[in-house]
Coordinates of C-alpha atoms in Angstrom, one line a residue:
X16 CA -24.3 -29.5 1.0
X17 CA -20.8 -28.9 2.2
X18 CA -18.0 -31.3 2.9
X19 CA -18.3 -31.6 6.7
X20 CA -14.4 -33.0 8.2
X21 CA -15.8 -33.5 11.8
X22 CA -15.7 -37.3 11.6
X23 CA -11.6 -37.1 10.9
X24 CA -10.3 -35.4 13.2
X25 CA -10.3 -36.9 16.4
X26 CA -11.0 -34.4 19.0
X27 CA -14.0 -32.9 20.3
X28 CA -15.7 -30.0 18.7
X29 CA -15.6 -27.8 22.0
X30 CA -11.4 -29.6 22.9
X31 CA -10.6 -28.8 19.1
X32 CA -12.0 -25.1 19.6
X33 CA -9.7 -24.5 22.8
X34 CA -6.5 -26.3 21.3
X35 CA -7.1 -24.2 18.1
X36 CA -6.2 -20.9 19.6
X37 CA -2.7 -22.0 19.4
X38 CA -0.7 -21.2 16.2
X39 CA 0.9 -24.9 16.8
X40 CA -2.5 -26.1 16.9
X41 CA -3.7 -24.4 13.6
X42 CA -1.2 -25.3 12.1
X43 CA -1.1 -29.2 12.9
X44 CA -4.9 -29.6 12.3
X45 CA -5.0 -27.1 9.5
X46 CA -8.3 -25.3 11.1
X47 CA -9.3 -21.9 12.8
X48 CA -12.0 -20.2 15.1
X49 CA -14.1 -17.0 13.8
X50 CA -16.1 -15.9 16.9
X51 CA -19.1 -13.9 17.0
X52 CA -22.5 -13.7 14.2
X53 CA -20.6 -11.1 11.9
X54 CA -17.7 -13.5 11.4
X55 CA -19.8 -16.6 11.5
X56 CA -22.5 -15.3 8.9
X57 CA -19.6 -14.3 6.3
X58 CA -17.9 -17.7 7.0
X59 CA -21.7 -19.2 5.9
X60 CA -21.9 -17.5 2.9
X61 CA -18.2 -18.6 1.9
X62 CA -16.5 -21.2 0.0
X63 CA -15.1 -22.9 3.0
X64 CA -15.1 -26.1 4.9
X65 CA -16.6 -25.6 8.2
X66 CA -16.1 -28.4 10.8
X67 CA -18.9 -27.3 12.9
X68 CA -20.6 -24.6 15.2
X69 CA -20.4 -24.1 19.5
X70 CA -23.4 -22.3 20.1
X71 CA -25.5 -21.0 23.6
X72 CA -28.9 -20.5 24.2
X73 CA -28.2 -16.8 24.2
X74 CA -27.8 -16.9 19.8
X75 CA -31.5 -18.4 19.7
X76 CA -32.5 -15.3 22.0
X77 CA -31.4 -12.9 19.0
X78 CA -33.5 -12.9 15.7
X79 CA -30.3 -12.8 13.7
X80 CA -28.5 -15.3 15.9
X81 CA -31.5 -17.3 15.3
X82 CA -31.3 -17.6 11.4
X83 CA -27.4 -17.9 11.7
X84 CA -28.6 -21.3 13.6
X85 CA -31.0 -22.3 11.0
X86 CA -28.9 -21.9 7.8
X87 CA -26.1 -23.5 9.3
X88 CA -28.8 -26.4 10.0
X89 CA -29.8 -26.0 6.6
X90 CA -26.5 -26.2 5.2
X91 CA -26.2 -29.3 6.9
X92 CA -23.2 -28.2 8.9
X93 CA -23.0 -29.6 12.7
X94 CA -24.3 -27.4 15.5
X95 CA -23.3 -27.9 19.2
X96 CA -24.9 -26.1 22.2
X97 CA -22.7 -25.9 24.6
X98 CA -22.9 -23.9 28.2
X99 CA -22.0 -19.9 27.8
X100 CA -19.1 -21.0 30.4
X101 CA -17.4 -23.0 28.4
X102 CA -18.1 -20.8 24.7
X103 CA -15.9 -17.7 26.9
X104 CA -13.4 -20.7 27.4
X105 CA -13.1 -21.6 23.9
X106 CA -12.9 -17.9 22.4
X107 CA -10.5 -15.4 22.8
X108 CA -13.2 -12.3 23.0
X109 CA -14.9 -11.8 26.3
X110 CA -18.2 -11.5 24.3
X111 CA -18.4 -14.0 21.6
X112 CA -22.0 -13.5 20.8
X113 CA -23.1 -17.0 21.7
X114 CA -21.3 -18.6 18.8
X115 CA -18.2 -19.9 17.4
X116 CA -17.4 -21.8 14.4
X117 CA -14.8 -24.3 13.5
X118 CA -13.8 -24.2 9.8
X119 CA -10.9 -25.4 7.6
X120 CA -8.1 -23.3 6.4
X121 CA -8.0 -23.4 3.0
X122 CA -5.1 -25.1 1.1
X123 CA -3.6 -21.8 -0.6
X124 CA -1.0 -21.4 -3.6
X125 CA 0.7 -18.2 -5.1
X126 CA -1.7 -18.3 -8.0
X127 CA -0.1 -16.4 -11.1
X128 CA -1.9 -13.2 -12.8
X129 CA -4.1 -13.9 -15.8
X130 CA -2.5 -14.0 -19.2
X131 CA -3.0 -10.1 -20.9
X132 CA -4.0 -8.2 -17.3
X133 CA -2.8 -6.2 -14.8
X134 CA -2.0 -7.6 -11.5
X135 CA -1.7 -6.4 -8.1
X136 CA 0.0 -8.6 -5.0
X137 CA 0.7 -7.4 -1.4
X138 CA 3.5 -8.8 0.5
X139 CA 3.4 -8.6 4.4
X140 CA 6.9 -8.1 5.7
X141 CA 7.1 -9.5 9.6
X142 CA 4.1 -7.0 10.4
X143 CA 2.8 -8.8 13.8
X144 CA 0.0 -6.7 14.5
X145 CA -3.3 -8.9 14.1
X146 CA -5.5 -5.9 14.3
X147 CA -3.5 -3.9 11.8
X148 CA -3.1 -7.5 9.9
X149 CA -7.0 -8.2 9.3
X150 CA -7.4 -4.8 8.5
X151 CA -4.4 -4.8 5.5
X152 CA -6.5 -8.2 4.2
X153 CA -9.9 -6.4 4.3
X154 CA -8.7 -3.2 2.7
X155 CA -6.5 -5.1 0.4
X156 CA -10.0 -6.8 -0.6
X157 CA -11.6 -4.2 -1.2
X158 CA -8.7 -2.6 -3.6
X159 CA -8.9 -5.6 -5.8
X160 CA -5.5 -6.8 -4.6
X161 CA -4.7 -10.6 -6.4
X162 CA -3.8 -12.3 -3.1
X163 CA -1.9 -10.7 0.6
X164 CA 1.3 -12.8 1.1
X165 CA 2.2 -13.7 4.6
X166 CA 6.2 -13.4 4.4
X167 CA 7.9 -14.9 7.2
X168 CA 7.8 -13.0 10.7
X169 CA 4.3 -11.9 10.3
X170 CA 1.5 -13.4 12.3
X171 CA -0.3 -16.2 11.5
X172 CA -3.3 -14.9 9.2
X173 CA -5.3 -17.5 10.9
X174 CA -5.3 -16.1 14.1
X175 CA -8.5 -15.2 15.8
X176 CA -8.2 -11.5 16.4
X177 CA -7.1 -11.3 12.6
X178 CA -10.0 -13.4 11.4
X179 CA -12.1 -11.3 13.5
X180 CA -10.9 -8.0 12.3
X181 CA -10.9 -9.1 8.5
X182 CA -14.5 -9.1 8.3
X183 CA -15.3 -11.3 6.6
X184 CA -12.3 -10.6 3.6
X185 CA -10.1 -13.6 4.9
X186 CA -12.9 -16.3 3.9
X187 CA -12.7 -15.0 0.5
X188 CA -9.5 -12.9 -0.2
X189 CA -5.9 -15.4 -1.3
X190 CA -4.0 -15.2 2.0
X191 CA -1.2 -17.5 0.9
X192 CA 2.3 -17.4 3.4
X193 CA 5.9 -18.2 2.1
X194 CA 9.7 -17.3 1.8
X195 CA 11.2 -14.6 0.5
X196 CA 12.9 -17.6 -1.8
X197 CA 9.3 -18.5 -3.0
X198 CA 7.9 -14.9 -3.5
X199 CA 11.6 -14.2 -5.2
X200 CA 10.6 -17.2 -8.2
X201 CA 7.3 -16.2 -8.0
X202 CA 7.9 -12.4 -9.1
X203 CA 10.6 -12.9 -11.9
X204 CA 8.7 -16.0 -13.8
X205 CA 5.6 -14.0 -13.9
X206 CA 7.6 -10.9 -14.4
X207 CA 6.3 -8.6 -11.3
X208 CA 7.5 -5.6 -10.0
X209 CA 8.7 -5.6 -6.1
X210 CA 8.3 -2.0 -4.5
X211 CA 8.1 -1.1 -0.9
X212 CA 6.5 1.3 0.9
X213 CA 9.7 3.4 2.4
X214 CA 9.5 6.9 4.3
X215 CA 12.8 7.2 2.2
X216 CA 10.8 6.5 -1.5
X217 CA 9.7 8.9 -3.8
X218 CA 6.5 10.8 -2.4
X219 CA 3.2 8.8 -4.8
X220 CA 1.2 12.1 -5.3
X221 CA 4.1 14.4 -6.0
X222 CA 6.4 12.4 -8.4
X223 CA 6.1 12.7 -12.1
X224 CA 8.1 9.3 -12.4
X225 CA 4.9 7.8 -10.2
X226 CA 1.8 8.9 -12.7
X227 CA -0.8 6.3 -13.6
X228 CA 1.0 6.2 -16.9
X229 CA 4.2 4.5 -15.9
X230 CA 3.3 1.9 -13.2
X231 CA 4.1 -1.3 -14.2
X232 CA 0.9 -3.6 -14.8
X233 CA 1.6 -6.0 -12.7
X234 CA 3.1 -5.1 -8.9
X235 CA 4.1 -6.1 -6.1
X236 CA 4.0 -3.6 -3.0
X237 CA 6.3 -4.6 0.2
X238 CA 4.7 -3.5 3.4
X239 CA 6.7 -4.0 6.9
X240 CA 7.1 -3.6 10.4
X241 CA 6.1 0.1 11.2
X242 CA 9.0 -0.1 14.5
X243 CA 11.4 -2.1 12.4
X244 CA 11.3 -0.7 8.6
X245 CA 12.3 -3.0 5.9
X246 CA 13.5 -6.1 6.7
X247 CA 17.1 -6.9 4.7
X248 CA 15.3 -9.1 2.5
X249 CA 12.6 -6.3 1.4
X250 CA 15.2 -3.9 0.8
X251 CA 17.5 -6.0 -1.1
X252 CA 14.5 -7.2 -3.6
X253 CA 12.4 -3.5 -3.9
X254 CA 13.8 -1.8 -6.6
X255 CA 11.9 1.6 -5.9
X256 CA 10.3 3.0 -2.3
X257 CA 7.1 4.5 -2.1
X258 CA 6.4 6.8 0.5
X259 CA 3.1 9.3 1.1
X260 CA 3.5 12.9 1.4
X261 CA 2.4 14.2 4.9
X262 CA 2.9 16.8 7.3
X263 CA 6.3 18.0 8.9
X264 CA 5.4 17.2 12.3
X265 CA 4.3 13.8 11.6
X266 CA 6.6 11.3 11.7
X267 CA 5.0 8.2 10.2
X268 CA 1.1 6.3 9.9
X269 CA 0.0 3.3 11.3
X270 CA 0.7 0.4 8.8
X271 CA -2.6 -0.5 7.7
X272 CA -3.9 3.0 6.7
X273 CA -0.4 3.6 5.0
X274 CA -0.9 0.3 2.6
X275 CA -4.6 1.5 2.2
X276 CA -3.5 4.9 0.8
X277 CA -0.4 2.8 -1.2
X278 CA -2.6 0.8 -2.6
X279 CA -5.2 2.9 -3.9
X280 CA -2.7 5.6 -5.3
X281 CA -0.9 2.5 -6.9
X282 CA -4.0 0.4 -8.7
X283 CA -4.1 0.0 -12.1
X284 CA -5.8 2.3 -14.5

């Protein structure tokens, strides 16, 4: 059974849902909202706290909605039915699929690579996006990336739409934030290497100096702001850019299919 938090915090389920979809919010009472079966189901099957479920009478109406209802039961995790009024005024979607879920965010370190193996990080540089954010965590996921840093500027990883758009990924994948003064100690005493992704770098599947042969086992890749470009810090610690051949006539990707192809031309062999 999990470790159910409802009885400390002292706020209704349904209040602490609506304050919750403020950053100032998640941040005081260290939780988060995932909205919708999908996000709800993967938030079951994870490793984390959950405070507690909002549901309607429109989840029992849906055979999967149904079981979502009975494990969390099972689980022995609190469920609330609530009106389908006030679920749309606790969730940020217009159509939250009858149910919502309160859950804990998890307390979350920069963990360092195992002794003797190749490492991969991803460091988010003030990308705001939380559509092309949740997207970056699921893909980076997938890619077998150690943990996505959260480097200042960027949006809260917690938020809803990011949650949402992870799929799942968040509830499982490191998502740890801190400074570039943090990320700094943490790359030199584990001895990573910092590169960014840079229109100006050397092109990944036309440079002999970039062949599976000579990337460095453990690495850190530097994506940014697809308007702004590198923030001063980024630039100042990359010691190579990365960029991905493409067309003449196109000028530039959207982040988060740029660090998908970065990341895949740059894991280890």
């Amino acid at each position: 059974m999990r470790e159910h938090l409802l009885p400390r915090i002292n706020v209704k389920l349904l209040t602490l849902a609506r304050d919750l979809q403020r950053r100032k919010a998640r941040e005081r009472q260290q939780c988060f909202v995932a909205e919708g079966v999908r996000s709800v189901e993967a938030l079951l099957a994870s490793p984390l706290s959950i405070v507690g479920l909002l549901v309607t009478d429109a989840v029992s109406e849906d055979p999967r909605g149904a079981a979502l209802r009975i494990r969390a039961e099972e689980q022995g995790v609190p469920v609330k039915e609530i009106s389908r009024t006030d679920l749309e005024g606790a969730a940020s979607t217009e159509s939250p699929q009858g149910v919502l879920a309160v859950a804990k965010i998890p307390d979350l370190r920069l963990e360092p690579p195992v002794e003797g193996q190749s490492a991969r990080y991803l460091l988010l540089d003030a990308i705001q996006d939380p559509g092309n954010v949740g997207t970056i965590v699921r893909t980076a996921a997938a890619l077998g990336v150690s943990a996505t840093i959260a480097l200042p500027g960027t949006v809260d990883l917690w938020n809803a739409k990011v949650v949402r758009s992870s799929m799942g990924a968040l509830f499982v994948h490191p998502v740890p934030a801190a400074s570039w003064e943090e990320v700094t100690a943490f790359l030199d005493a584990n001895d990573i290497a910092c590169w960014a992704a840079d229109a100006d770098g050397l092109v990944i599947d036309s440079s002999d100096d970039l062949r599976r042969a000579v990337l460095p086992a453990r690495l850190a890749l530097v994506v940014s702001n697809e308007g702004a470009g590198l923030s001063p810090e980024a630039a100042a610690r990359a010691s190579r850019g990365v960029a991905i051949g493409m067309a003449p006539h196109i000028e530039s990707l959207n982040v988060a299919v740029a660090t998908g192809i970065l990341l895949h031309a740059l894991r280890p062999g």
